[in-house]
Amino acid sequence: MALLKVKFDQKKRVKLAQGLWLMNWLSVLAGIVIFSLGLFLKIELRKRSDVMNNSESHFVPNSLIGMGVLSCVFNSLAGKICYDALDPAKYAKWKPWLKPYLAACVLFNIVFFLVVLCCFLMRGSLESTLAHGLKNGMKYYRDTDTPGRCFMKKTIDMLQIEFKCCGNNGFRDWFEIQWISNRYLDFSSKEVKDRIKSNVDGRYLVDGVPFSCCNPNSPRPCIQYQLTNNSAHYSYDHQTEELNLWVRGCRAALLSYYSSLMNSIGAITLLIWLFEVTITIGLRYLYTALEGVSNPEDLECESEGWLLEKSVSETWKAFLESLKKLGKSNQVEAGGADAAQAPEAG
């Protein structure tokens, strides 16, 4: 028994075809929106590519760009089919291709849904790539004279200023790396020598942070050095140093920014996906309703349209059987080829 059967007369078929034609062209505009969102996200990720460890995060924007292009192609073609469906002579040339086209639409919607899921699940991959990328970027902060790394100081400083953050997980991350270049250290100074000797790796470590960590909302001038030494500054307690520095780490700040961005993009693409599914269902009803017309010359006759020719369980069983038959036919062909090669080998 057919699933969700609906009766159509000529008037209903025309209205369905006209409505689907309009919806398909609206979907073309939606495809342009998806393409634009993917391009925008790719540009945003490119801006901070220096503090990202790998390019896995570009999978989602690339997928959105691809789905946007495919959406424009599929819906433009579907709009043409719906327009020609009103004319039996024009519809005849599309008739042999409609069934595989509907199968391609179903596959497109499945892939589209997976891309929508990736938009919401991107946070995990971003968290790991930002953690490693920021850590490596901070190590190269001092290499202003090294080719290929001379821009890293500016990148990190601009990042901390823009997102009001400091370090990877917090400002104390700067205590663990040498972020001051050797060219700006006085190696004749006893303090510098003692600090370098006290470190196993021979690095100059200080309890200080770059200027970009300073919070301009602080009521007092920013304290960058000797952050943990209360006696080095008047009326100062390092337990309340958030008055002078950004407390939040840049990984959390960037993750929050990209997560909100991805959630917004995911919500928009989910709505567009639901619209695409509605169009595919409408195309299925239009196809079955036109197939059910007993006399093509009698345009006023009634016909029936349905979503599935059989029930869900019967359709699933038929699908599995077709896959089994396909597998057996491939085995028979492979066995025949081996038998044909055997006499030649002998």
Coordinates of C-alpha atoms in Angstrom, one line a residue:
M1 CA 0.0 0.0 0.0
A2 CA 1.3 3.4 -1.0
L3 CA 2.5 5.7 1.8
L4 CA 0.7 9.1 2.3
K5 CA -1.4 8.8 -0.9
V6 CA -3.0 12.1 -2.2
K7 CA -5.5 12.5 -5.0
F8 CA -4.7 15.2 -7.6
D9 CA -6.9 16.7 -10.4
Q10 CA -5.6 19.0 -13.1
K11 CA -5.9 22.1 -11.0
K12 CA -4.0 20.7 -8.1
R13 CA -1.2 19.4 -10.3
V14 CA -0.8 22.8 -11.9
K15 CA -0.7 24.5 -8.5
L16 CA 1.8 22.0 -7.2
A17 CA 4.1 22.5 -10.3
Q18 CA 3.8 26.3 -10.0
G19 CA 4.5 26.3 -6.3
L20 CA 7.5 24.0 -6.7
W21 CA 8.8 26.2 -9.5
L22 CA 8.7 29.2 -7.1
M23 CA 10.2 27.3 -4.2
N24 CA 13.1 26.0 -6.4
W25 CA 14.1 29.5 -7.4
L26 CA 13.9 30.6 -3.8
S27 CA 16.2 27.7 -3.1
V28 CA 18.7 28.9 -5.7
L29 CA 18.9 32.1 -3.6
A30 CA 19.3 30.0 -0.5
G31 CA 22.2 28.2 -2.2
I32 CA 23.9 31.5 -2.8
V33 CA 23.4 32.3 0.9
I34 CA 25.0 28.9 1.8
F35 CA 27.9 29.6 -0.6
S36 CA 28.4 33.1 1.0
L37 CA 28.3 31.7 4.5
G38 CA 31.0 29.1 3.6
L39 CA 33.1 31.8 2.0
F40 CA 32.7 34.1 5.0
L41 CA 33.7 31.3 7.4
K42 CA 36.7 30.4 5.3
I43 CA 37.9 34.0 5.4
E44 CA 37.4 34.2 9.1
L45 CA 39.5 31.0 9.6
R46 CA 42.2 32.2 7.2
K47 CA 42.6 35.4 9.3
R48 CA 43.7 33.2 12.3
S49 CA 45.4 30.4 10.3
D50 CA 48.8 31.4 12.0
V51 CA 47.5 30.3 15.4
M52 CA 45.8 27.1 14.1
N53 CA 47.6 23.9 14.1
N54 CA 46.1 22.2 11.0
S55 CA 43.7 22.8 8.1
E56 CA 41.0 20.3 9.3
S57 CA 38.9 23.2 10.4
H58 CA 38.5 24.2 6.7
F59 CA 36.4 21.1 6.0
V60 CA 33.2 22.8 7.1
P61 CA 33.5 26.0 5.0
N62 CA 34.7 24.0 2.0
S63 CA 31.7 21.7 2.4
L64 CA 29.3 24.7 2.7
I65 CA 30.8 26.2 -0.5
G66 CA 30.3 22.9 -2.3
M67 CA 26.8 22.4 -1.1
G68 CA 25.9 26.0 -2.1
V69 CA 27.0 25.4 -5.6
L70 CA 25.2 22.0 -5.8
S71 CA 22.1 23.6 -4.4
C72 CA 22.0 26.2 -7.1
V73 CA 22.6 23.5 -9.8
F74 CA 20.0 21.1 -8.5
N75 CA 17.3 23.7 -7.9
S76 CA 17.8 25.4 -11.2
L77 CA 17.3 22.1 -12.9
A78 CA 14.3 21.3 -10.7
G79 CA 12.7 24.7 -11.5
K80 CA 13.0 23.9 -15.2
I81 CA 11.4 20.5 -14.8
C82 CA 8.5 22.0 -12.8
Y83 CA 8.0 24.6 -15.5
D84 CA 8.0 22.0 -18.3
A85 CA 5.7 19.7 -16.3
L86 CA 2.7 21.9 -17.3
D87 CA 3.3 21.0 -21.0
P88 CA 3.0 17.2 -21.8
A89 CA 5.2 17.6 -24.8
K90 CA 8.0 19.2 -22.9
Y91 CA 7.5 16.9 -19.9
A92 CA 8.1 13.8 -22.1
K93 CA 11.8 14.5 -22.5
W94 CA 12.3 14.8 -18.7
K95 CA 10.3 11.7 -17.9
P96 CA 13.1 9.0 -18.2
W97 CA 15.4 11.1 -16.0
L98 CA 13.1 12.0 -13.2
K99 CA 13.5 8.9 -11.1
P100 CA 17.4 9.0 -11.0
Y101 CA 17.1 12.8 -10.5
L102 CA 14.9 12.2 -7.4
A103 CA 17.4 9.6 -6.1
A104 CA 20.2 12.2 -6.5
C105 CA 18.1 14.7 -4.6
V106 CA 17.6 12.3 -1.7
L107 CA 21.4 11.7 -1.7
F108 CA 22.0 15.5 -1.8
N109 CA 19.7 16.0 1.2
I110 CA 21.5 13.3 3.2
V111 CA 24.9 14.8 2.5
F112 CA 23.5 18.3 3.3
F113 CA 22.2 17.1 6.7
L114 CA 25.7 15.7 7.5
V115 CA 27.2 19.1 6.7
V116 CA 24.7 20.8 9.0
L117 CA 25.7 18.4 11.8
C118 CA 29.4 19.2 11.2
C119 CA 28.5 22.9 11.7
F120 CA 27.3 22.1 15.2
L121 CA 30.1 19.6 16.0
M122 CA 33.0 21.7 14.8
R123 CA 33.8 22.9 18.3
G124 CA 35.8 19.8 19.2
S125 CA 38.2 20.0 16.3
L126 CA 38.6 23.8 16.8
E127 CA 39.4 23.4 20.4
S128 CA 42.3 21.1 19.8
T129 CA 43.7 22.9 16.8
L130 CA 43.6 26.3 18.7
A131 CA 45.2 24.8 21.7
H132 CA 48.3 23.6 19.8
G133 CA 48.3 26.5 17.3
L134 CA 48.3 29.2 20.0
K135 CA 50.9 27.4 22.0
N136 CA 53.3 27.2 19.0
G137 CA 52.5 30.8 18.0
M138 CA 53.5 32.1 21.4
K139 CA 56.8 30.3 21.2
Y140 CA 57.6 32.2 18.0
Y141 CA 56.5 35.6 19.5
R142 CA 60.1 36.7 20.0
D143 CA 61.4 35.7 16.5
T144 CA 60.9 39.1 15.0
D145 CA 64.2 38.6 13.0
T146 CA 63.5 35.1 11.7
P147 CA 62.1 34.8 8.2
G148 CA 58.6 33.4 8.1
R149 CA 58.1 34.2 11.8
C150 CA 58.7 37.9 11.9
F151 CA 54.9 38.6 11.7
M152 CA 54.0 36.4 14.7
K153 CA 54.5 39.1 17.3
K154 CA 52.1 41.4 15.5
T155 CA 49.6 38.6 15.0
I156 CA 49.5 37.6 18.7
D157 CA 49.4 41.2 19.9
M158 CA 46.5 42.1 17.5
L159 CA 44.7 38.9 18.6
Q160 CA 45.0 39.6 22.3
I161 CA 43.8 43.2 21.8
E162 CA 40.9 42.3 19.5
F163 CA 39.6 39.5 21.6
K164 CA 40.5 40.9 25.0
C165 CA 42.5 37.8 26.0
C166 CA 45.9 36.9 27.2
G167 CA 48.0 33.7 26.6
N168 CA 46.6 30.3 25.6
N169 CA 44.7 29.4 28.7
G170 CA 45.6 32.5 30.7
F171 CA 48.3 35.2 31.3
R172 CA 50.4 32.8 33.3
D173 CA 51.3 30.9 30.0
W174 CA 53.7 33.8 29.2
F175 CA 55.7 32.9 32.4
E176 CA 56.6 29.5 30.8
I177 CA 58.2 30.8 27.6
Q178 CA 60.9 33.3 26.6
W179 CA 58.9 35.9 24.7
I180 CA 61.6 38.6 24.9
S181 CA 64.2 38.4 22.1
N182 CA 67.9 37.9 23.0
R183 CA 68.7 41.0 21.0
Y184 CA 66.9 43.1 23.6
L185 CA 68.7 41.5 26.6
D186 CA 71.8 42.9 28.3
F187 CA 73.9 39.8 28.8
S188 CA 76.4 41.8 30.9
S189 CA 73.7 42.3 33.5
K190 CA 73.9 40.1 36.6
E191 CA 70.1 39.7 36.7
V192 CA 69.9 38.5 33.1
K193 CA 72.8 36.0 33.6
D194 CA 71.2 34.7 36.8
R195 CA 67.8 34.2 35.2
I196 CA 69.3 32.3 32.2
K197 CA 71.5 30.1 34.5
S198 CA 68.6 29.3 36.7
N199 CA 66.7 27.8 33.8
V200 CA 67.6 24.3 32.5
D201 CA 67.0 25.2 28.9
G202 CA 68.9 28.5 29.2
R203 CA 65.9 30.6 28.6
Y204 CA 65.1 34.0 30.0
L205 CA 61.9 33.6 31.8
V206 CA 60.1 36.4 33.6
D207 CA 56.8 36.8 35.5
G208 CA 55.7 39.3 32.9
V209 CA 53.4 39.6 29.8
P210 CA 53.4 41.5 26.5
F211 CA 51.7 44.9 26.5
S212 CA 48.8 43.6 24.5
C213 CA 47.6 41.7 27.6
C214 CA 46.9 45.0 29.4
N215 CA 43.3 45.9 30.2
P216 CA 42.7 49.6 29.3
N217 CA 39.8 49.6 31.7
S218 CA 42.2 49.3 34.6
P219 CA 42.1 52.4 36.9
R220 CA 45.9 52.2 37.3
P221 CA 48.8 52.1 34.7
C222 CA 49.3 48.6 33.4
I223 CA 51.7 46.4 35.3
Q224 CA 53.5 44.0 32.9
Y225 CA 56.5 42.9 34.9
Q226 CA 57.0 41.3 38.3
L227 CA 53.3 40.4 38.4
T228 CA 53.7 38.0 41.3
N229 CA 55.9 40.4 43.4
N230 CA 53.6 42.5 45.6
S231 CA 56.5 44.5 47.1
A232 CA 57.7 45.7 43.6
H233 CA 54.6 47.9 43.2
Y234 CA 52.8 50.3 45.5
S235 CA 49.4 49.2 46.8
Y236 CA 49.4 46.1 44.7
D237 CA 48.2 42.5 45.3
H238 CA 48.9 40.0 42.6
Q239 CA 45.7 38.1 43.6
T240 CA 43.7 41.0 42.1
E241 CA 45.9 41.5 39.0
E242 CA 42.8 41.0 36.7
L243 CA 42.4 44.8 37.2
N244 CA 45.4 45.2 35.0
L245 CA 45.3 42.2 32.6
W246 CA 42.9 40.2 30.6
V247 CA 42.1 37.1 32.5
R248 CA 40.5 35.0 29.8
G249 CA 42.8 32.9 27.6
C250 CA 42.8 33.4 23.8
R251 CA 41.8 29.8 23.2
A252 CA 38.6 30.2 25.1
A253 CA 37.9 33.6 23.5
L254 CA 38.5 32.3 19.9
L255 CA 36.5 29.2 20.7
S256 CA 33.6 31.2 22.0
Y257 CA 33.7 33.4 18.9
Y258 CA 33.8 30.6 16.4
S259 CA 31.3 28.5 18.3
S260 CA 28.7 31.3 18.2
L261 CA 29.5 31.8 14.5
M262 CA 29.1 28.1 13.7
N263 CA 25.9 27.8 15.7
S264 CA 24.4 30.7 13.7
I265 CA 25.5 29.2 10.4
G266 CA 24.2 25.8 11.5
A267 CA 20.8 27.2 12.4
I268 CA 20.5 28.9 9.0
T269 CA 21.7 25.9 7.0
L270 CA 19.3 23.7 9.0
L271 CA 16.3 25.8 8.0
I272 CA 17.5 25.7 4.4
W273 CA 17.9 21.9 4.6
L274 CA 14.2 21.6 5.8
F275 CA 13.2 23.7 2.8
E276 CA 15.2 21.5 0.5
V277 CA 13.5 18.3 2.0
T278 CA 10.1 19.9 1.5
I279 CA 10.9 20.6 -2.2
T280 CA 12.1 17.0 -2.7
I281 CA 8.9 15.7 -1.2
G282 CA 6.9 18.0 -3.5
L283 CA 8.8 16.8 -6.5
R284 CA 8.1 13.2 -5.5
Y285 CA 4.3 13.9 -5.4
L286 CA 4.5 15.8 -8.7
Y287 CA 6.3 12.9 -10.4
T288 CA 4.0 10.2 -9.1
A289 CA 0.9 12.3 -9.8
L290 CA 2.0 12.8 -13.5
E291 CA 2.9 9.1 -13.8
G292 CA -0.5 8.2 -12.5
V293 CA -2.3 10.0 -15.3
S294 CA -3.9 7.1 -17.3
N295 CA -4.6 9.1 -20.5
P296 CA -2.0 11.8 -21.2
E297 CA -4.4 13.4 -23.7
D298 CA -7.1 13.8 -21.0
L299 CA -5.6 16.5 -18.9
E300 CA -8.6 16.8 -16.7
C301 CA -8.5 13.3 -15.4
E302 CA -7.6 12.6 -11.7
S303 CA -4.4 10.8 -10.6
E304 CA -2.9 9.7 -7.3
G305 CA 0.5 10.8 -5.9
W306 CA 2.4 9.3 -3.0
L307 CA 5.6 9.5 -1.1
L308 CA 6.5 5.8 -1.2
E309 CA 4.9 3.2 -3.4
K310 CA 5.0 0.7 -0.5
S311 CA 5.2 1.0 3.2
V312 CA 8.5 2.0 4.9
S313 CA 9.3 -1.6 5.9
E314 CA 8.5 -3.0 2.5
T315 CA 10.5 -0.3 0.8
W316 CA 13.5 -1.0 3.1
K317 CA 13.3 -4.8 2.4
A318 CA 13.2 -4.1 -1.4
F319 CA 16.2 -1.8 -1.1
L320 CA 18.2 -4.5 0.8
E321 CA 17.2 -7.2 -1.8
S322 CA 18.4 -5.0 -4.6
L323 CA 21.7 -4.5 -2.9
K324 CA 22.1 -8.3 -2.5
K325 CA 21.3 -8.9 -6.1
L326 CA 23.8 -6.2 -7.1
G327 CA 26.5 -7.9 -5.0
K328 CA 25.7 -11.4 -6.4
S329 CA 25.9 -10.1 -10.0
N330 CA 29.3 -8.6 -9.3
Q331 CA 30.5 -11.9 -7.9
V332 CA 29.2 -13.8 -10.9
E333 CA 31.0 -11.3 -13.2
A334 CA 34.2 -11.7 -11.3
G335 CA 34.0 -15.5 -11.3
G336 CA 33.4 -15.5 -15.1
A337 CA 36.4 -13.3 -15.6
D338 CA 38.6 -15.7 -13.6
A339 CA 37.3 -18.7 -15.5
A340 CA 38.1 -17.0 -18.8
Q341 CA 41.6 -16.2 -17.7
A342 CA 42.3 -19.7 -16.5
P343 CA 42.7 -21.4 -20.0
E344 CA 45.0 -18.6 -21.1
A345 CA 47.2 -19.1 -18.0
G346 CA 47.3 -22.9 -18.7

